[in-house]
Coordinates of C-alpha atoms in Angstrom, one line a residue:
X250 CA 0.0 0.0 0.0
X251 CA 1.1 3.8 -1.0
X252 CA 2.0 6.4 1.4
X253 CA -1.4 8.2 -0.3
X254 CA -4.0 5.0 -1.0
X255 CA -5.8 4.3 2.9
X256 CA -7.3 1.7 1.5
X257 CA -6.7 -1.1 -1.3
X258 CA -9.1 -0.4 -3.8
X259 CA -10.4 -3.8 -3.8
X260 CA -11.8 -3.1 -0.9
X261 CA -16.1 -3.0 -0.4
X262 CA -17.8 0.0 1.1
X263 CA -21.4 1.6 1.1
X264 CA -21.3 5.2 -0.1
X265 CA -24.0 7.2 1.2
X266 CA -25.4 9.4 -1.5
X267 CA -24.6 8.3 -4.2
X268 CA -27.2 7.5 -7.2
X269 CA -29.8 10.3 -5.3
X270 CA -32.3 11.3 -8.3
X271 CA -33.8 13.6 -5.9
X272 CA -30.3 15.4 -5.8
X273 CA -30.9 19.2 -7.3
X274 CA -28.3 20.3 -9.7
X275 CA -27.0 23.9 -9.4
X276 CA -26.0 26.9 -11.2
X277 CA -22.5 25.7 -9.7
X278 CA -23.0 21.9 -10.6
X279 CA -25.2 22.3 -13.2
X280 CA -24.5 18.4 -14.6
X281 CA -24.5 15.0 -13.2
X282 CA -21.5 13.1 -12.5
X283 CA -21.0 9.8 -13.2
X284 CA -18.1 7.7 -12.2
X285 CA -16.9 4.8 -13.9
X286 CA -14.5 2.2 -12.1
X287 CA -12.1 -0.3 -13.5
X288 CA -11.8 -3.6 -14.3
X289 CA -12.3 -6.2 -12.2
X290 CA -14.0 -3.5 -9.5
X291 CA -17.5 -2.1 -8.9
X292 CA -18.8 1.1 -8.1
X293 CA -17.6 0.1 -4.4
X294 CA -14.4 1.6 -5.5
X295 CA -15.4 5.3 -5.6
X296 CA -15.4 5.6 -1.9
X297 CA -12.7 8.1 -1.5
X298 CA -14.0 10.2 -4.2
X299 CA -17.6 9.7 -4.1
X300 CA -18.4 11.4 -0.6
X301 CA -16.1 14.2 -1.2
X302 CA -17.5 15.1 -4.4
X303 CA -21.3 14.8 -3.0
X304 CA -20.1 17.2 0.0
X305 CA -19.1 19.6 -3.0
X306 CA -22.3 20.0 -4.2
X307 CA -22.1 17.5 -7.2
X308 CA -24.8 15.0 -7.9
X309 CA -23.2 12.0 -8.0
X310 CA -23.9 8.5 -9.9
X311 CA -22.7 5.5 -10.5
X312 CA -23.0 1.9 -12.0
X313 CA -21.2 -1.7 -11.9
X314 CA -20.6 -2.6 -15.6
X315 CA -19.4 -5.8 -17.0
X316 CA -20.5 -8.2 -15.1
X317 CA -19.8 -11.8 -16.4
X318 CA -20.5 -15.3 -14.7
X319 CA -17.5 -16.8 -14.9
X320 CA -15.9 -14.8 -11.9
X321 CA -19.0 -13.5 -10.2
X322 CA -18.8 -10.0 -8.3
X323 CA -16.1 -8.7 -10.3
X324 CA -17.0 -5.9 -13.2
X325 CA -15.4 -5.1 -15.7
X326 CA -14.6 -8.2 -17.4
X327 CA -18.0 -8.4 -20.4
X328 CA -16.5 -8.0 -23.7
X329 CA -16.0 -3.6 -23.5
X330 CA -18.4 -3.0 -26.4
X331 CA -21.2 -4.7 -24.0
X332 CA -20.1 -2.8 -21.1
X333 CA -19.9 0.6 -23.1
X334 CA -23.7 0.0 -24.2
X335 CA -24.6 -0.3 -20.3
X336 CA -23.0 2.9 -19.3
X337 CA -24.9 4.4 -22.5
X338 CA -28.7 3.2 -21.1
X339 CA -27.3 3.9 -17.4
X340 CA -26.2 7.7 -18.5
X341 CA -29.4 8.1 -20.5
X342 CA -31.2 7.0 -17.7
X343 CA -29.4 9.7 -15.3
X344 CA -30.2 12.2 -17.9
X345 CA -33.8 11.9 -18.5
X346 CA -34.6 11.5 -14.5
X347 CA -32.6 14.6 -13.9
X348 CA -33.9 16.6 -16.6
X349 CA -29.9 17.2 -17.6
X350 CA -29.0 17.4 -21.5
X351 CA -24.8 16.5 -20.5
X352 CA -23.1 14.6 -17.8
X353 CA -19.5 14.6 -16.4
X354 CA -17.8 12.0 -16.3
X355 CA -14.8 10.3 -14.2
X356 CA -13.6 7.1 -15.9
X357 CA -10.5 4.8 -13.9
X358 CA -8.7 2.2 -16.3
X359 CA -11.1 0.8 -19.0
X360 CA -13.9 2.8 -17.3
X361 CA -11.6 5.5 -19.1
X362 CA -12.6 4.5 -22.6
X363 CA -16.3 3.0 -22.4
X364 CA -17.9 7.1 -22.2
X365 CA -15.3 7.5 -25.5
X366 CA -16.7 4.6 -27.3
X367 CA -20.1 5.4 -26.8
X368 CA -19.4 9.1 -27.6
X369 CA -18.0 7.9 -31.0
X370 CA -20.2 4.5 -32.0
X371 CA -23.1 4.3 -30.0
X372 CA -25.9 7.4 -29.1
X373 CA -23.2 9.4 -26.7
X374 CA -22.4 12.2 -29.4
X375 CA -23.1 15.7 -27.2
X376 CA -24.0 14.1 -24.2
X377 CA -20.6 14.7 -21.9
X378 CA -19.3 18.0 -21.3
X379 CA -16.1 17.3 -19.6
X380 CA -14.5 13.7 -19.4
X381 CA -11.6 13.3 -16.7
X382 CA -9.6 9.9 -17.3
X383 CA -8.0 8.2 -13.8
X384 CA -5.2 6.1 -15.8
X385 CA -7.6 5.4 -18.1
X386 CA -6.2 2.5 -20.6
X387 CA -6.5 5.1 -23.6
X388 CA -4.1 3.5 -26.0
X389 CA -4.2 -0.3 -24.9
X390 CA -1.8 -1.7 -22.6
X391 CA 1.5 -3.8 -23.3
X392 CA 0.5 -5.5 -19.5
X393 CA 4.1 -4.7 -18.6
X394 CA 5.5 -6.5 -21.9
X395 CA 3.9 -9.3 -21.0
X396 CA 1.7 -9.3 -24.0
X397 CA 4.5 -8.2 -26.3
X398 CA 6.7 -11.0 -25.4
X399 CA 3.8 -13.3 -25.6
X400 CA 3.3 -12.9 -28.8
X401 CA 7.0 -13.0 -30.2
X402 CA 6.9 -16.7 -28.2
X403 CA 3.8 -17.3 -30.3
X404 CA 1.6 -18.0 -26.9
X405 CA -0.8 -15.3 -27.4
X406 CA -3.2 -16.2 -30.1
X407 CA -3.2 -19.6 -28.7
X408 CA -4.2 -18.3 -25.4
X409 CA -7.2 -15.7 -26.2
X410 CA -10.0 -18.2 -26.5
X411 CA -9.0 -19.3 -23.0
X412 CA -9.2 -15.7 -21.5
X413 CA -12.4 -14.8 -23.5
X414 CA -14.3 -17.8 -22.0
X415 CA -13.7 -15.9 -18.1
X416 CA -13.0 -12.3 -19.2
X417 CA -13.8 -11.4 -22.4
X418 CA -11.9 -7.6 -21.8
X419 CA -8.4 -8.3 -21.2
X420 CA -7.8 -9.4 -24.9
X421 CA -9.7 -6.0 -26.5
X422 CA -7.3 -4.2 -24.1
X423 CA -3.8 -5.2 -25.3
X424 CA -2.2 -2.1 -27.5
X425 CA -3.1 -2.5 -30.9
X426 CA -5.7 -4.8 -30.7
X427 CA -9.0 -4.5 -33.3
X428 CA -11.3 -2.6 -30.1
X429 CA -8.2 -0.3 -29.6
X430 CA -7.5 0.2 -33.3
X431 CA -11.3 1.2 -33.7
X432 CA -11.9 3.3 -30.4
X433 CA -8.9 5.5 -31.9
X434 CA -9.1 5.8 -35.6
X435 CA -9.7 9.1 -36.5
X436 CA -8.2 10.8 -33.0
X437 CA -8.4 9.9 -29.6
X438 CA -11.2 12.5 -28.7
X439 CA -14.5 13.6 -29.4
X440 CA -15.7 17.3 -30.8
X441 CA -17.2 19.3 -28.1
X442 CA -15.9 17.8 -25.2
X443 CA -13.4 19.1 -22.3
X444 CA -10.6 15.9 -21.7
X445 CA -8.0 15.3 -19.1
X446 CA -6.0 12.9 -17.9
X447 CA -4.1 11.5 -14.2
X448 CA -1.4 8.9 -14.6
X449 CA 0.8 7.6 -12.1
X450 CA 4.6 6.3 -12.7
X451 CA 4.2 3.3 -11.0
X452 CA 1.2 2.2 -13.1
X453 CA 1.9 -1.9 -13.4
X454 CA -1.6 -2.5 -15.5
X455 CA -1.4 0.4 -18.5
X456 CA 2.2 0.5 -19.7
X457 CA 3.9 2.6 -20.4
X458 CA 2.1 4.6 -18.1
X459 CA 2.1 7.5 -20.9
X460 CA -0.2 5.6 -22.7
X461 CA -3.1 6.6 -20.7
X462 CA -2.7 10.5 -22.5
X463 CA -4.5 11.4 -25.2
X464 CA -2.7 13.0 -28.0
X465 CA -5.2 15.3 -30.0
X466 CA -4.5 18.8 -29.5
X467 CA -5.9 20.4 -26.1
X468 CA -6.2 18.0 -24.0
X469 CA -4.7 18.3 -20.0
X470 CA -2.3 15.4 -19.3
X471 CA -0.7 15.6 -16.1
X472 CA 1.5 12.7 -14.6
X473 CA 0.6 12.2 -10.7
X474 CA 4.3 12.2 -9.3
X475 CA 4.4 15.9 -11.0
X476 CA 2.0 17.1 -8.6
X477 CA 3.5 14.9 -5.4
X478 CA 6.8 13.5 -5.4
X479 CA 5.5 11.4 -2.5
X480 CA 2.4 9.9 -3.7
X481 CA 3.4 6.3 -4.8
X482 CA 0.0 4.7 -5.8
X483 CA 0.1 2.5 -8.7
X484 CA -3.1 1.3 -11.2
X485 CA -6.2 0.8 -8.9
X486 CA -4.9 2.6 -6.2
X487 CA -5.3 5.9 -8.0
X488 CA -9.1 6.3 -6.8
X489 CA -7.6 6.1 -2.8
X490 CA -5.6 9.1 -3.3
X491 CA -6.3 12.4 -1.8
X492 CA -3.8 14.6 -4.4
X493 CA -6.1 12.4 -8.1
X494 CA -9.0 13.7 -6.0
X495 CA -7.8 17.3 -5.7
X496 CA -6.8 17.1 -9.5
X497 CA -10.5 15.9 -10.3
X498 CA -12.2 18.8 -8.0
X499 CA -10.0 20.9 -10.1
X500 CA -10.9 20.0 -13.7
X501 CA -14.5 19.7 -12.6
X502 CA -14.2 23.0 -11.4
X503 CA -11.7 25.2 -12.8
X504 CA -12.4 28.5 -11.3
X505 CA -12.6 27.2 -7.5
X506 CA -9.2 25.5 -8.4
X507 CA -6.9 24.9 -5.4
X508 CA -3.2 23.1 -5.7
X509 CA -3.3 19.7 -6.3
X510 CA 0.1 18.4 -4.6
X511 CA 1.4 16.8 -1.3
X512 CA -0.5 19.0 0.6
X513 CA -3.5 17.0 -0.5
X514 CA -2.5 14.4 1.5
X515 CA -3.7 16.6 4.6
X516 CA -7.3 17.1 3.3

């Protein structure tokens, strides 16, 4: 565990407040949040950024995606395409019971990329104002070169069918693969909307870790030791620390900004 993560990010935890369609948006918070967690993790895992943001003023929401029988209570692992069309009916759900025309959204890891694909294939297209990406798995991952070496032994291919059977996601996550290739033909953002993105050095699941930024022009991509030499959280960790928060508060709300950096630790 990191000097900055409380909490493994496995762990399971009620949070009070959150998915409250009686929650009043504001002239300050005039959009629903929703936040979307990682692979193999629910919306449990919000609960260090979930009651601060509700204190704030934001109404928040959230949903378990991906949900697949072969390793029960784990999300995330549905084939992303299946996973991107639940966020879509959960967001258009949020929207029409809170009267909204455009959400925010917070996405960690592949939760990162499912509000992009249904921006750009499915009914998303002006629905999110500002997406903010927790090392989000933008351009695939090599899984530490795992998958890199795997396939120059010729043990990759071989081994897909096994991994789709219990998690259909891991495979449509590797760099280059045909759900990576499609999600970022044509540019890795979508018209109208605001992006950035938190990365951390000691990410072990997206590598490189610079992977996670998005490379169409103005877009915010900030790498977590930047802002706090001392924060040493790696991939799921990131939603445990108090100095991602602070950089999330900030993006949400740019003009109430406050430094983002190892004084964050102390909030």
């Amino acid at each position: 565990m990191s000097a900055d993560s409380p909490a493994p990010g496995l762990q399971k935890r009620t949070i009070s407040g959150i998915n409250n369609y009686n929650c009043k948006l504001t002239a300050a918070h005039p959009r629903p949040l929703i936040l979307v967690h990682a692979t193999l993790l629910t919306v449990d895992s919000w609960w260090t950024f979930a009651p601060v943001l509700i204190k704030n003023g934001y109404c928040v929401f959230g949903l378990t995606y991906g949900l697949y029988p072969s390793i029960p209570g784990f999300g995330g692992l549905a084939p992303v395409e299946d996973s991107a069309q639940e966020l879509a009916t959960f967001a258009d759900n949020v929207l029409t019971k809170m009267n909204a025309t455009q959400v925010d959204v917070v996405g960690h890891s592949q939760g990162g990329i499912l509000t992009r694909y249904w921006m750009k294939y499915l009914d998303g297209a002006g629905k999110v104002y500002r997406h903010i990406g927790v090392s989000p798995i933008t351009h695939g991952t090599t899984l530490d070169s795992i998958a890199t070496w795997a396939k120059a032994w010729g043990i990759f291919a071989p081994a897909e069918p096994l991994f789709d059977a219990i998690a259909p996601s891991f495979y449509e996550m590797v760099s280059n693969s045909t759900f990576m290739t499609k999600l970022n033909a044509r540019g890795d953002t979508a018209p109208g909307v605001i992006f950035s993105n938190i990365a951390t050095k000691y990410d072990e699941v997206v590598t490189p870790y610079t992977t996670c930024f998005q490379k169409d022009a103005g877009v915010t991509n900030v790498v977590l030791q930047d802002l706090c030499s001392l924060s040493l959280n790696e991939h799921l960790t990131m939603v445990n620390s108090l100095v991602v928060l602070q950089f999330v508060l900030n993006q949400l709300d740019p003009s109430n900004a406050k430094a983002a950096n190892c004084l964050s630790l102390l909030l």
